[in-house]
Every structure is written in C-alpha cells, then in structure tokens.
CSV table of C-alpha atoms and ligand atoms in Angstrom, one decimal:
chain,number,residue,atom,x,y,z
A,1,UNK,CA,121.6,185.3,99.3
A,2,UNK,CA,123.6,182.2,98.5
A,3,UNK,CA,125.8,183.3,95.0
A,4,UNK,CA,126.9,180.4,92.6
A,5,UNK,CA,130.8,179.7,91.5
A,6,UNK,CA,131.0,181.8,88.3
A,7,UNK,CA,133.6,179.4,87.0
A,8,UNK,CA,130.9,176.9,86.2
A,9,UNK,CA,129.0,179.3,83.9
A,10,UNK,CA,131.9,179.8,81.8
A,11,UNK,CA,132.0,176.2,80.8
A,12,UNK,CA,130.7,176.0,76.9
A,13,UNK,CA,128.2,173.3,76.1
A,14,UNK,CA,127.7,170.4,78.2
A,15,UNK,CA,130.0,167.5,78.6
A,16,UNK,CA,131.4,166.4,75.5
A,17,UNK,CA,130.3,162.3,76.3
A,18,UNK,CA,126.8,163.8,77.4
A,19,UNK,CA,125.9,165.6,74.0
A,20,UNK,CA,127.1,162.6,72.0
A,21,UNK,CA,124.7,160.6,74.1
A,22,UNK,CA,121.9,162.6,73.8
A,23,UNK,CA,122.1,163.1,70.2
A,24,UNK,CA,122.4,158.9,69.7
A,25,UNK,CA,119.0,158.9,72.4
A,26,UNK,CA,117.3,161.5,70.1
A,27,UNK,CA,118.1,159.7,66.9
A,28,UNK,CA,116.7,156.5,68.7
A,29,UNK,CA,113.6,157.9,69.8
A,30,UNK,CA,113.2,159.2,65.9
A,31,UNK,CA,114.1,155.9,64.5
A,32,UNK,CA,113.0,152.9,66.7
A,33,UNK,CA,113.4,150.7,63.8
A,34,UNK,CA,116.9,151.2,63.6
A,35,UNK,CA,119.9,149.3,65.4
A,36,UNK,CA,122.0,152.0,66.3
A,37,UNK,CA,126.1,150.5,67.3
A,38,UNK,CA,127.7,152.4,69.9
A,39,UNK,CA,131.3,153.1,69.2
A,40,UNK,CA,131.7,156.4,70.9
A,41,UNK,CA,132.4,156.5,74.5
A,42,UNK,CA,135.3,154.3,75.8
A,43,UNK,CA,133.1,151.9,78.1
A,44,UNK,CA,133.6,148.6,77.9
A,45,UNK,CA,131.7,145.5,77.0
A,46,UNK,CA,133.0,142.3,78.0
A,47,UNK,CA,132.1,141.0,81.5
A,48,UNK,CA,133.8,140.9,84.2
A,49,UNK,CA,136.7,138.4,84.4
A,50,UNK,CA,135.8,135.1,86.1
A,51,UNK,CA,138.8,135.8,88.9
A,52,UNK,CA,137.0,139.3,89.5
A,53,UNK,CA,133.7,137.7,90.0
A,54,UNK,CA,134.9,135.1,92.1
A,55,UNK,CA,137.1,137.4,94.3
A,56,UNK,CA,134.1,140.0,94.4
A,57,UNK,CA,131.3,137.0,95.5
A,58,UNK,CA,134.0,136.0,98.8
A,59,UNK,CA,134.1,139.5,99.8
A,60,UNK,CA,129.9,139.8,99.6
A,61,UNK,CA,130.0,137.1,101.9
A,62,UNK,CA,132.6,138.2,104.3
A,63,UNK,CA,131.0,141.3,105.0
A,64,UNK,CA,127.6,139.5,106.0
A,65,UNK,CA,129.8,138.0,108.9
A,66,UNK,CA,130.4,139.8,112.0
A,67,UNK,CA,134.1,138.5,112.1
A,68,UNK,CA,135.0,139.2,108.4
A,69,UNK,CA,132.5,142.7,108.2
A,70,UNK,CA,134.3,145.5,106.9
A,71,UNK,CA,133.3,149.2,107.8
A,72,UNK,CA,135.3,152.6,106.6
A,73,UNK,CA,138.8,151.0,104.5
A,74,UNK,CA,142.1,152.8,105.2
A,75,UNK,CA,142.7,156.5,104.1
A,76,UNK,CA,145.1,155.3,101.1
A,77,UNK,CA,143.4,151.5,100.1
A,78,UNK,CA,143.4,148.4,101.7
A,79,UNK,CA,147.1,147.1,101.6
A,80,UNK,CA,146.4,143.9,100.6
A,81,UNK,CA,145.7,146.2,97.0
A,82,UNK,CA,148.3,148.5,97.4
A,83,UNK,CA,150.7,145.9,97.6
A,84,UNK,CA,149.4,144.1,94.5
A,85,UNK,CA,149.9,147.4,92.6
A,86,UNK,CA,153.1,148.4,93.7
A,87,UNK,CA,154.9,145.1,93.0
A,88,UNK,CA,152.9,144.3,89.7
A,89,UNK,CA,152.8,147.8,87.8
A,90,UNK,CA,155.9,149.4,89.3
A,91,UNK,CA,158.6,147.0,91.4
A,92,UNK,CA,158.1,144.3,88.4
A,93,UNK,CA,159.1,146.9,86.2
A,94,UNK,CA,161.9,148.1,87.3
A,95,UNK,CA,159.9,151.2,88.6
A,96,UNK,CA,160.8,152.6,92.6
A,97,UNK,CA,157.1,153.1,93.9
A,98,UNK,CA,156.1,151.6,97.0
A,99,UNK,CA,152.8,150.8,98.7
A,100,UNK,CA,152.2,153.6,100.6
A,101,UNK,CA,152.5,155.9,97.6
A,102,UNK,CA,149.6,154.7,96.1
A,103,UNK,CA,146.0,156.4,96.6
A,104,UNK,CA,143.3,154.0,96.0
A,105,UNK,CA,140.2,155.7,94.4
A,106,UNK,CA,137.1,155.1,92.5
A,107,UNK,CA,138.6,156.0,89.1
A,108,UNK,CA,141.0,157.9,87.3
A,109,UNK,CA,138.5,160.2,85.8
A,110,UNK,CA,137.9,161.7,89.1
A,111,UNK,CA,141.5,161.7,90.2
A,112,UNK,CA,142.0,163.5,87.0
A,113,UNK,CA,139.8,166.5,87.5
A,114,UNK,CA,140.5,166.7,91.4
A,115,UNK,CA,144.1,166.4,91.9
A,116,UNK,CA,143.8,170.2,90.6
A,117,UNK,CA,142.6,171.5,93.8
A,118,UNK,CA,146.4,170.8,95.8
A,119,UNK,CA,147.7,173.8,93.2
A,120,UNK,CA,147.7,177.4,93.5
A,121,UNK,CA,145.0,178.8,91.4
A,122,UNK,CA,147.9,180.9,89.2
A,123,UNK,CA,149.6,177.9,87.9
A,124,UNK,CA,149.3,177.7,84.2
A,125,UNK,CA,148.2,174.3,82.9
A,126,UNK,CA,149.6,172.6,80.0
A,127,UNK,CA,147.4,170.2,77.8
A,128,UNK,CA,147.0,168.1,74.8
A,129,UNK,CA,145.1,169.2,72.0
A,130,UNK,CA,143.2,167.3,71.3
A,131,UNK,CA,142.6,166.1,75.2
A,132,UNK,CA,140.4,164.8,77.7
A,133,UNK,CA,138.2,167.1,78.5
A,134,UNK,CA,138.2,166.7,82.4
A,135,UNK,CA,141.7,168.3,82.9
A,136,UNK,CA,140.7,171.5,81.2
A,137,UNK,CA,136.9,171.8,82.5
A,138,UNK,CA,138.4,171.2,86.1
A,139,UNK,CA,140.5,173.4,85.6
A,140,UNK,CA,138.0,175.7,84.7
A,141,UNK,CA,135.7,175.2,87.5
A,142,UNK,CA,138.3,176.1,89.6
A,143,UNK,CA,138.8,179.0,87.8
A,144,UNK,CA,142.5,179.0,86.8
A,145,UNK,CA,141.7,179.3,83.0
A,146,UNK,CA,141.3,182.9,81.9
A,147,UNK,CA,138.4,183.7,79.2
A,148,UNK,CA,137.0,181.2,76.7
A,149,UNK,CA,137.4,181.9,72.7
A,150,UNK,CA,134.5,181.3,71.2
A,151,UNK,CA,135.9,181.3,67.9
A,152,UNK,CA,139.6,179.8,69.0
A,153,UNK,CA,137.8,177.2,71.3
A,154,UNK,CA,140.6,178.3,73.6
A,155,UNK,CA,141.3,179.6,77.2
A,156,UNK,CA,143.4,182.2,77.4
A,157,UNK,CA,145.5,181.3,80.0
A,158,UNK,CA,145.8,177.4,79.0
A,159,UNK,CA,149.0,176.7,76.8
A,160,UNK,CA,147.6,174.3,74.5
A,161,UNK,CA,150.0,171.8,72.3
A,162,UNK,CA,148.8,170.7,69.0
A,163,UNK,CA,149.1,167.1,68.4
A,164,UNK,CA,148.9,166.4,64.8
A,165,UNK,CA,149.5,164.2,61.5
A,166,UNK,CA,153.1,166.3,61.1
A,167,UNK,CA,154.0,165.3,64.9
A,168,UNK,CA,152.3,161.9,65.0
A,169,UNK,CA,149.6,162.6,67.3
A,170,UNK,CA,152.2,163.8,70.3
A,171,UNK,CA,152.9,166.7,71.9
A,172,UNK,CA,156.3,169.4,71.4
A,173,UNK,CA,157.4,171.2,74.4
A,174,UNK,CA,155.8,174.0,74.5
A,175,UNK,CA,157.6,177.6,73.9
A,176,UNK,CA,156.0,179.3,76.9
A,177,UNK,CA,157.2,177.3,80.2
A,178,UNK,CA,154.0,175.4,81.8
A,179,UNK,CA,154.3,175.0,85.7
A,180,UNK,CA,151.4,172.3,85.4
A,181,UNK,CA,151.6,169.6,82.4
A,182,UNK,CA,149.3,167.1,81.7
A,183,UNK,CA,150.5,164.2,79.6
A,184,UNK,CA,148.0,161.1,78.5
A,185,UNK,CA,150.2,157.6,77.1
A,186,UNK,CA,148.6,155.5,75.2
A,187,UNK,CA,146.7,158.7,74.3
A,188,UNK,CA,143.1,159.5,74.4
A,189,UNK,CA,141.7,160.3,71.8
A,190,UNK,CA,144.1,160.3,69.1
A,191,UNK,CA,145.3,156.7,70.4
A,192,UNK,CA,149.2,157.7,69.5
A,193,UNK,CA,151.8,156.3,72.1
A,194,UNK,CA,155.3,157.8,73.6
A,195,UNK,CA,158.4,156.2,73.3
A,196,UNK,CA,160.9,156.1,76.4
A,197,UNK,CA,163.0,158.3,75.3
A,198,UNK,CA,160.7,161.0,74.1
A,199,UNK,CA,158.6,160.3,77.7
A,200,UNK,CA,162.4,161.2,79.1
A,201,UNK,CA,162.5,164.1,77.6
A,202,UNK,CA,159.1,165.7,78.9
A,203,UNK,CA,160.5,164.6,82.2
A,204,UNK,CA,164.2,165.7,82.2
A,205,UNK,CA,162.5,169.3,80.9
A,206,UNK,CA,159.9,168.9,83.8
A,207,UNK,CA,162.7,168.7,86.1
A,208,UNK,CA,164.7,171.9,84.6
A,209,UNK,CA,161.8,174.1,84.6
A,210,UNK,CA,160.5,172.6,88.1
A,211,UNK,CA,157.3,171.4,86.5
A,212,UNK,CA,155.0,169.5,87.7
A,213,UNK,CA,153.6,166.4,85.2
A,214,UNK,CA,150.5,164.7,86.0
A,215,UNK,CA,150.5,161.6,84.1
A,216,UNK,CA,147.5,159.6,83.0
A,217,UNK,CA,148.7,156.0,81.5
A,218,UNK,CA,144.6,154.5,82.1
A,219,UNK,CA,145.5,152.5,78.9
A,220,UNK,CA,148.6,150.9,80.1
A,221,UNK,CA,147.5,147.5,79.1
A,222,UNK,CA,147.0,147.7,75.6
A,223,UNK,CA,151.0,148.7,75.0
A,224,UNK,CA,151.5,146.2,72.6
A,225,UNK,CA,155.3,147.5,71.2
A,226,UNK,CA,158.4,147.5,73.3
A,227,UNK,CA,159.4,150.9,73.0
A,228,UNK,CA,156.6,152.3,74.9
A,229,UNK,CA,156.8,152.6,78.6
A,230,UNK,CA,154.2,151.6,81.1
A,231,UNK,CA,155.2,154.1,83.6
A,232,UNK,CA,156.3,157.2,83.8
A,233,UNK,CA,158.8,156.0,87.0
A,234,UNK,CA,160.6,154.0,84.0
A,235,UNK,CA,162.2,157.3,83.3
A,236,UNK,CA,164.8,158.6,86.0
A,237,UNK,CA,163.6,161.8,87.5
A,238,UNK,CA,160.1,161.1,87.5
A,239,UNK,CA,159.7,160.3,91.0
A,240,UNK,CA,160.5,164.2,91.7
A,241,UNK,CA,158.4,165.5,88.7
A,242,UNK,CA,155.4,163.2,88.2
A,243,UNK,CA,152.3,162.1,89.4
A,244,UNK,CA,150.5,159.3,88.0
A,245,UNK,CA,147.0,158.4,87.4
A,246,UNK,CA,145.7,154.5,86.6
A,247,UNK,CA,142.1,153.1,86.0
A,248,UNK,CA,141.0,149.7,86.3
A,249,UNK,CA,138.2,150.6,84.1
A,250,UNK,CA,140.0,149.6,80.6
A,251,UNK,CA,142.1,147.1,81.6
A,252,UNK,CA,139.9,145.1,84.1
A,253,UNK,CA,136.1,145.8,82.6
A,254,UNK,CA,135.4,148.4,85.9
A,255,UNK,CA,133.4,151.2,84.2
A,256,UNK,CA,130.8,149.8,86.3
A,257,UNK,CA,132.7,149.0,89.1
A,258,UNK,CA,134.7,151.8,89.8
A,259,UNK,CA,138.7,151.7,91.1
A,260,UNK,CA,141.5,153.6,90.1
A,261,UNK,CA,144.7,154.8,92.0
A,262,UNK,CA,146.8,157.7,92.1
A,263,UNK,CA,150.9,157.9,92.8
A,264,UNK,CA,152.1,160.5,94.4
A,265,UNK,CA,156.1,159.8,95.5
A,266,UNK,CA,157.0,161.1,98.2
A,267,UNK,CA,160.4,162.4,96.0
A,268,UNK,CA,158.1,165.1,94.7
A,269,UNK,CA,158.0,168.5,96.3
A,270,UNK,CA,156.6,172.0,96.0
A,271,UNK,CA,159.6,174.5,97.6
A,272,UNK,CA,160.2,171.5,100.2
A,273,UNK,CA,156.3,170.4,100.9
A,274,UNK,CA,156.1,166.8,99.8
A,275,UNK,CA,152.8,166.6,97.4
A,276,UNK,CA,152.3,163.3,99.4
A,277,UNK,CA,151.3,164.9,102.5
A,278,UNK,CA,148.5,167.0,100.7
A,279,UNK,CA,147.3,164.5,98.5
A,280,UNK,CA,146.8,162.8,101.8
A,281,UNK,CA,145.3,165.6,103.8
A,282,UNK,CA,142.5,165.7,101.0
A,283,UNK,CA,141.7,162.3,100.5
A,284,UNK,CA,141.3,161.6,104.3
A,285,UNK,CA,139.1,165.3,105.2
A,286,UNK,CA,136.9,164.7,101.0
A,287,UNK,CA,136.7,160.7,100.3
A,288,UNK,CA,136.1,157.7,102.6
A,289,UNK,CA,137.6,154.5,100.2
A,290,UNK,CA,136.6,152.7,97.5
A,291,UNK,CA,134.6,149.7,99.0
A,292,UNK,CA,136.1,146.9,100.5
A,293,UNK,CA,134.2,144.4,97.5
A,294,UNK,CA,135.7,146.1,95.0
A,295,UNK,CA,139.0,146.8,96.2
A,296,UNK,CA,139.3,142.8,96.3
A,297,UNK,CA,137.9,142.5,93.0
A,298,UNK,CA,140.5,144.8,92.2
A,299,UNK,CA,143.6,142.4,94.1
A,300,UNK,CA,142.2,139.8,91.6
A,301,UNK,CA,143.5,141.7,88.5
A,302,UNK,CA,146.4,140.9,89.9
A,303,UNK,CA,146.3,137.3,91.0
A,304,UNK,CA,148.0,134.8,87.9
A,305,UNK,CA,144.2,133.6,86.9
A,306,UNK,CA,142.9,137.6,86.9
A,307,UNK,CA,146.4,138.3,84.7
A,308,UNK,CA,145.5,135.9,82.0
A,309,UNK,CA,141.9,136.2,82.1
A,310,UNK,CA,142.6,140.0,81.2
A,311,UNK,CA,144.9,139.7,79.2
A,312,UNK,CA,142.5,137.7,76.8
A,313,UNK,CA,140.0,140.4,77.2
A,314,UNK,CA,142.4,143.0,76.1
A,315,UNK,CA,143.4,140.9,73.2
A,316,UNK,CA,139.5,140.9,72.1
A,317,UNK,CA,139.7,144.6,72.2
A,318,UNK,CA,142.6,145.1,70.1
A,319,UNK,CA,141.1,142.2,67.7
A,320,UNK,CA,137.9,144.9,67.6
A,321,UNK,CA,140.4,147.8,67.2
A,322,UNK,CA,142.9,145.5,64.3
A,323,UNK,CA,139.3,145.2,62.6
A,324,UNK,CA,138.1,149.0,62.8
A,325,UNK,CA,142.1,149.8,61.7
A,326,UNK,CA,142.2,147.3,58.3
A,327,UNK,CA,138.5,148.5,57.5
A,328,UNK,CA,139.0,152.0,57.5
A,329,UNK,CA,142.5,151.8,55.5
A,330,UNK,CA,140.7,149.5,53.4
A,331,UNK,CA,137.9,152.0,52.6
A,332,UNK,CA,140.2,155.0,51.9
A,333,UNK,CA,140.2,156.6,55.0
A,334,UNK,CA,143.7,157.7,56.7
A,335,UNK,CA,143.8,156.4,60.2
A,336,UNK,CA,146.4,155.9,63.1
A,337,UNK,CA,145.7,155.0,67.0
A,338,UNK,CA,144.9,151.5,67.2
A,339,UNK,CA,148.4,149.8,68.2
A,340,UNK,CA,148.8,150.4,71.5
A,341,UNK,CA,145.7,151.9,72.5
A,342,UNK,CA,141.6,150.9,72.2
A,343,UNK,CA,141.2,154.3,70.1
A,344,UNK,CA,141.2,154.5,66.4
A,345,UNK,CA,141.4,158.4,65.4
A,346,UNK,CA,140.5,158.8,61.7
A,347,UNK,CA,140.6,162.0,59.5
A,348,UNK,CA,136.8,162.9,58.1
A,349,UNK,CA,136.3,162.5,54.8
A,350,UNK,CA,135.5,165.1,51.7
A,351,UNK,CA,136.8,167.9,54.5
A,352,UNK,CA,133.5,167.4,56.7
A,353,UNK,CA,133.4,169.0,60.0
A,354,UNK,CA,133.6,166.3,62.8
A,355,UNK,CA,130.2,166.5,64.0
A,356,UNK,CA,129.2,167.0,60.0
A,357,UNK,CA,130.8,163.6,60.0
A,358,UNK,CA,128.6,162.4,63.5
A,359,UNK,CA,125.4,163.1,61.9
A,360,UNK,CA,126.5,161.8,58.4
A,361,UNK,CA,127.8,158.3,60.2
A,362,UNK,CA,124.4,158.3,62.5
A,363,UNK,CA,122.5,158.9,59.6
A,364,UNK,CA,124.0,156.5,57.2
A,365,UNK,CA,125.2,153.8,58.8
A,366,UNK,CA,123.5,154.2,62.4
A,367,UNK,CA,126.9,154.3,64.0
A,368,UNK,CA,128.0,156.6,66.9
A,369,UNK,CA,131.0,158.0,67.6
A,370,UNK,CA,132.9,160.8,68.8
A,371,UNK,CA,133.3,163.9,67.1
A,372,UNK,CA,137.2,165.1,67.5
A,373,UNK,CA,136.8,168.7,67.8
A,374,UNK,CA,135.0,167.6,71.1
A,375,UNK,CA,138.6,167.2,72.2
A,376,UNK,CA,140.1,170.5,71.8
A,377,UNK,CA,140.7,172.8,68.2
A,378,UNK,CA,143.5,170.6,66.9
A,379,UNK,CA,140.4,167.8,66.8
A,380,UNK,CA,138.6,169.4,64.1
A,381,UNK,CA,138.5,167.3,61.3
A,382,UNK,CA,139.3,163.9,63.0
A,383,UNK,CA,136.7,161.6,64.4
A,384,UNK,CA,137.3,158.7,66.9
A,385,UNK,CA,136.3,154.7,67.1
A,386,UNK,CA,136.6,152.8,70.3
A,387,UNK,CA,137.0,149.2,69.9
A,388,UNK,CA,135.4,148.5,73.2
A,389,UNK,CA,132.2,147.3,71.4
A,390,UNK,CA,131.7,143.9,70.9
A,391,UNK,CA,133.0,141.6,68.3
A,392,UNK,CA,129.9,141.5,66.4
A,393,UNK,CA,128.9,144.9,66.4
A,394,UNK,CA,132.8,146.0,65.5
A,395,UNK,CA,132.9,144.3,62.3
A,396,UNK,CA,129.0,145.2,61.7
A,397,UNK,CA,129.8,149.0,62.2
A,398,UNK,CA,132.5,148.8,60.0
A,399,UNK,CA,130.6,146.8,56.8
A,400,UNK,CA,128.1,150.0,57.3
A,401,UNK,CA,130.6,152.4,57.0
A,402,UNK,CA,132.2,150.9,54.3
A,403,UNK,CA,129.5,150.6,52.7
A,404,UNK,CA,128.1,154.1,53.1
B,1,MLT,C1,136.4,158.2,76.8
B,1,MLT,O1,135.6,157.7,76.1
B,1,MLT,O2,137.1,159.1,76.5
B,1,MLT,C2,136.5,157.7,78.2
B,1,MLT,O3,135.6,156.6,78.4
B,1,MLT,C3,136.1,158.7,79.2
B,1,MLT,C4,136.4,158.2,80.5
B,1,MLT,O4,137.2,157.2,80.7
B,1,MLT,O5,136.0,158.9,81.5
C-alpha cells in the first residue's frame, strides 16, 4: 500500500496567493456587475519589452530550421545567458561571480523552495516574519519544521525574526544561532530595503557562526536609493556564505515566461564540499533547462535596447507604487514599502484584522489585495498593495479606497 509524505498534511490552509484568488473569484461570481481591481499578487501587467519580443520571434524561427534547431540546453543555461548575467548583474558591479556559477532556471519561486533539498533535514531555518511563504512551506514538506501552532501560527523548530514598525520592516540577528538564513532585499511583502552595511553585517555573522544565507534579491531592479545593494557579492565574505536567487519575472515582465537563475560560488562549502557541485548534481539528475526561446528572450534583457526598454517599465511600476504611496498617506493611513520595491505594506485601519480588512476593501471598494498575516504572525494587522497593476486601475483602486 503506497503511504503519502505526512509533511504535506501538516501544511495549514492552502497557498496563501490561492485563497486570495479564490475568495476574489467567489466575490465575482456573486457580483458580476462589479469591476473588481486586482492588486494582490505580484504579477505583472505590462507586455513584454519590444527587445524581448523581437529576440523571442528569431529564436521561434531558428528552431524550425534543421541548422539552427535546438534540443536539451546545457545543464547550467545556455552561455550566451550566463555570460550576459554575470557581467551585467555582478562583474559591472564590482561583484566576483562568474558564468559558470550561475544556474539558469524557470524562476526564482521554484529555486526558492527547492534549493532546500541539498541540506540535511536537522538544519534549523531562519526567516522573515512576515515572509514568503515558499521558504517555510518547503521547508515543511521536507519535513524539517517541527509542529505547527495553531494559535502562534508558528513552527516549532523555525526561528522566526519579527520585522516591524520599531525595526523598519528588517530583520535583527536572531538570539538562537540559525545554520540556514533566508534573507529577501528589496523585501516581500513589507517592501523595506537593506542598506550595505546592515547586508554586511548579516554576512560577516553568517561567516562567524558558519551559516549559510540564501538570498533572494527578485526585486533588484526597483532599488531606486544608493545605499542599497544589488547583490549580496557587494559585501566581502559573501561568496563563502551566500547563495543567491534572481527572477526575470519583476524586472523583465516573465511571470508568464518563466526564467530565473540561482548563484552558487564555488567559495562556498559545507565541511570542504563545495555547494556548487550539488546544486549541480541536482539540477542535471531533476531539471532539463529553461527553453532555448526564452533563455534568448532572457539575453535581451540585457542587450542596450532591452536595458532601456525595462527600465521604462520599471519606472511605470514605481509611478503605480508613488501613486498607491501619496494616496494612502493622503487618506490617513501609515504606510512604508514603495521606494525601492513594487510593494506598498500598509497598517489596517480601526485595528481590523488583515483579512477583516480583505473583505472590507473587496466589499467596499472591489479591490483585492493581500492580507499580511498571510505572511507570517508579525503580518497581522498590515495589508499589502502591489503596484504591478496598470496605470488606470492604480489610481482607480486608490479613488475607491479613499473614498470608502
Ligand atoms: C507575490 O505576490 O508575493 C509574488 O508574486 C509571488 C511570487 O513571485 O511567486
């Protein structure tokens, strides 16, 4: 008799993004009348860049030629990509990563919740809270968490760090030592950013405890203040401490698409076996490439056109996110996110609940968005805006919720 992983039954609810989109299909069905505007999930609006497209369209075409067809891509990604990435997000910046550190993928969220499987199941995770859920459900699946609080919304063995008002929305060391830490900059949800320095920290203290810090920077590109690194390689040490995860999905419009990468130096070891080597051993025996389209559409992010094109369409975001901010502060509500990241996190009003605040927003001004406590304990009380909608519907939402 086959027996099913008992990890999986311990996971409360269903996925946090699933519920919310539920709930906004129910109150459609109910209301078919009503425009409901979509400001929960982080997925993007705009289309694709016209470098993307046009990079995308040659590569259809080459692989309906015998002498330019394609089959299985390289273990790690093309190079052709992985050179693009290495000099533009790392060797431009001053950051030591070289091609054949980098793990093409189809996405970061997957990255996220597999790179998990290359650690002993007694390592004790670190995370955010509030935090995307993936690293702790993974986690759990895997069956490294302990037992779930229902009342806590904790996991027992999972050392949780409170991001708050009182520490601006990032994380303290923690006072039990983590050998697993997950770090998010620009943050999801709460939208808060890390200075270098403070990054510096986390991995100087990585280093002396002989942690490991997997480091999720998907919202590089919307950095808008000096201060804030774009890697974690900035900071010295990180090569032997970090790995890092990167989307193409925020910055590039590939929700859709699908591309992502991980780095894994080949600095960083476990007791002398390079992470590298594993990392690799998995992706070639569980994954066969992201396709050959799309890992060109992905080179064109990088080409001078693709830069500027993007850089336009991250600018329309952040006009979305500029009006969400001013809105809400104009309304009464206390806000932050919003600066360096697509996510505006915004306390609830009259001490609501967060979901007390989802169904009062769906109800009153047909708006979706994400509840914070969806994120972890510390969320409670905090509700989050993306400001990957449109234009329109941005300022829209917000004249409904202003005037509610
Ligand atoms: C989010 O809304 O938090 C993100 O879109 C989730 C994701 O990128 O998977």
């Amino acid at each position: 008799m086959f027996k099913l992983n008992q990890n999986y039954l311990k996971l409360p609810g269903s996925y946090l993004f699933s519920t919310v989109g539920r709930k906004q299909r129910e109150y459609e069905a109910a209301h078919p009348d009503k425009k409901v505007i979509r400001l929960s999930i982080g997925d993007v609006t705009q289309p694709l860049a016209p470098a993307i497209l046009e990079a995308m369209h040659k590569a259809v075409d080459e692989m309906g030629h015998a002498e330019t067809f394609r089959g299985y891509a390289p273990d790690l990604g093309y190079e052709f990509l992985r050179n693009a990435i290495a000099k533009s997000d790392y060797q431009d910046r001053g950051a030591d990563i070289s091609p054949d550190e980098i793990f093409v993928s189809d996405g970061a969220k997957c990255d996220s919740g597999n790179i998990q499987e290359i650690f002993s199941l007694d390592v004790k995770i670190a995370v955010c809270d509030p935090v995307y859920p993936v690293y702790v459900d993974s986690n759990v699946m895997a069956g490294r968490t302990g037992v779930y609080d229902t009342k806590t919304e904790t996991w027992s063995n999972v050392i949780y760090m409170p991001c708050t008002a009182e520490n601006g929305f990032a994380p303290e060391i923690p006072r039990e030592t983590p050998d697993v830490i997950y770090l998010c900059f620009p943050n999801n949800p709460t939208g808060s950013a890390i200075t270098k320095d403070r990054l510096q920290e986390w991995v100087d203290y990585a280093g002396k405890v002989g942690a490991l810090i997997i480091y999720d920077a998907a919202y590089e590109a919307y950095i808008s203040q000096e201060d804030v690194p774009h890697t974690i390689y900035e900071c010295p040490g990180a090569r032997e401490c970090a790995i890092e995860l990167k989307s193409f999905s925020k910055n590039a419009g590939f929700t859709g698409v699908r591309l992502g990468y991980t780095v894994v130096p080949k600095d960083l070891k476990c007791q002398g076996t390079p992470l590298h080597s594993l990392w690799a051993r998995r992706h070639g025996t569980k994954y066969n490439g992201a396709p050959y389209i799309v890992q060109r559409a992905g080179e064109a992010v990088y080409s001078q056109e693709g830069k500027e094109q993007l850089r336009a369409q991250v600018a329309y975001y952040m006009k979305n996110a500029r009006v969400i901010l001013e809105s809400l502060k104009g309304a009464g509500y206390t806000v932050s996110g919003g600066v360096n990241a697509p996510y505006i996190w915004l306390k609830t009003p009259d001490k609501m609940t967060s979901w007390e605040f989802f169904d009062c927003l769906l109800e009153k001004a047909n708006v979706v968005g994400t509840p914070g406590s969806g994120f972890g304990p510390s969320g409670e009380g905090y509700f989050r805006l993306t400001a990957f909608g449109s234009y329109e519907n941005t300022v829209e939402a917000l004249e409904r919720i202003k005037n509610m």
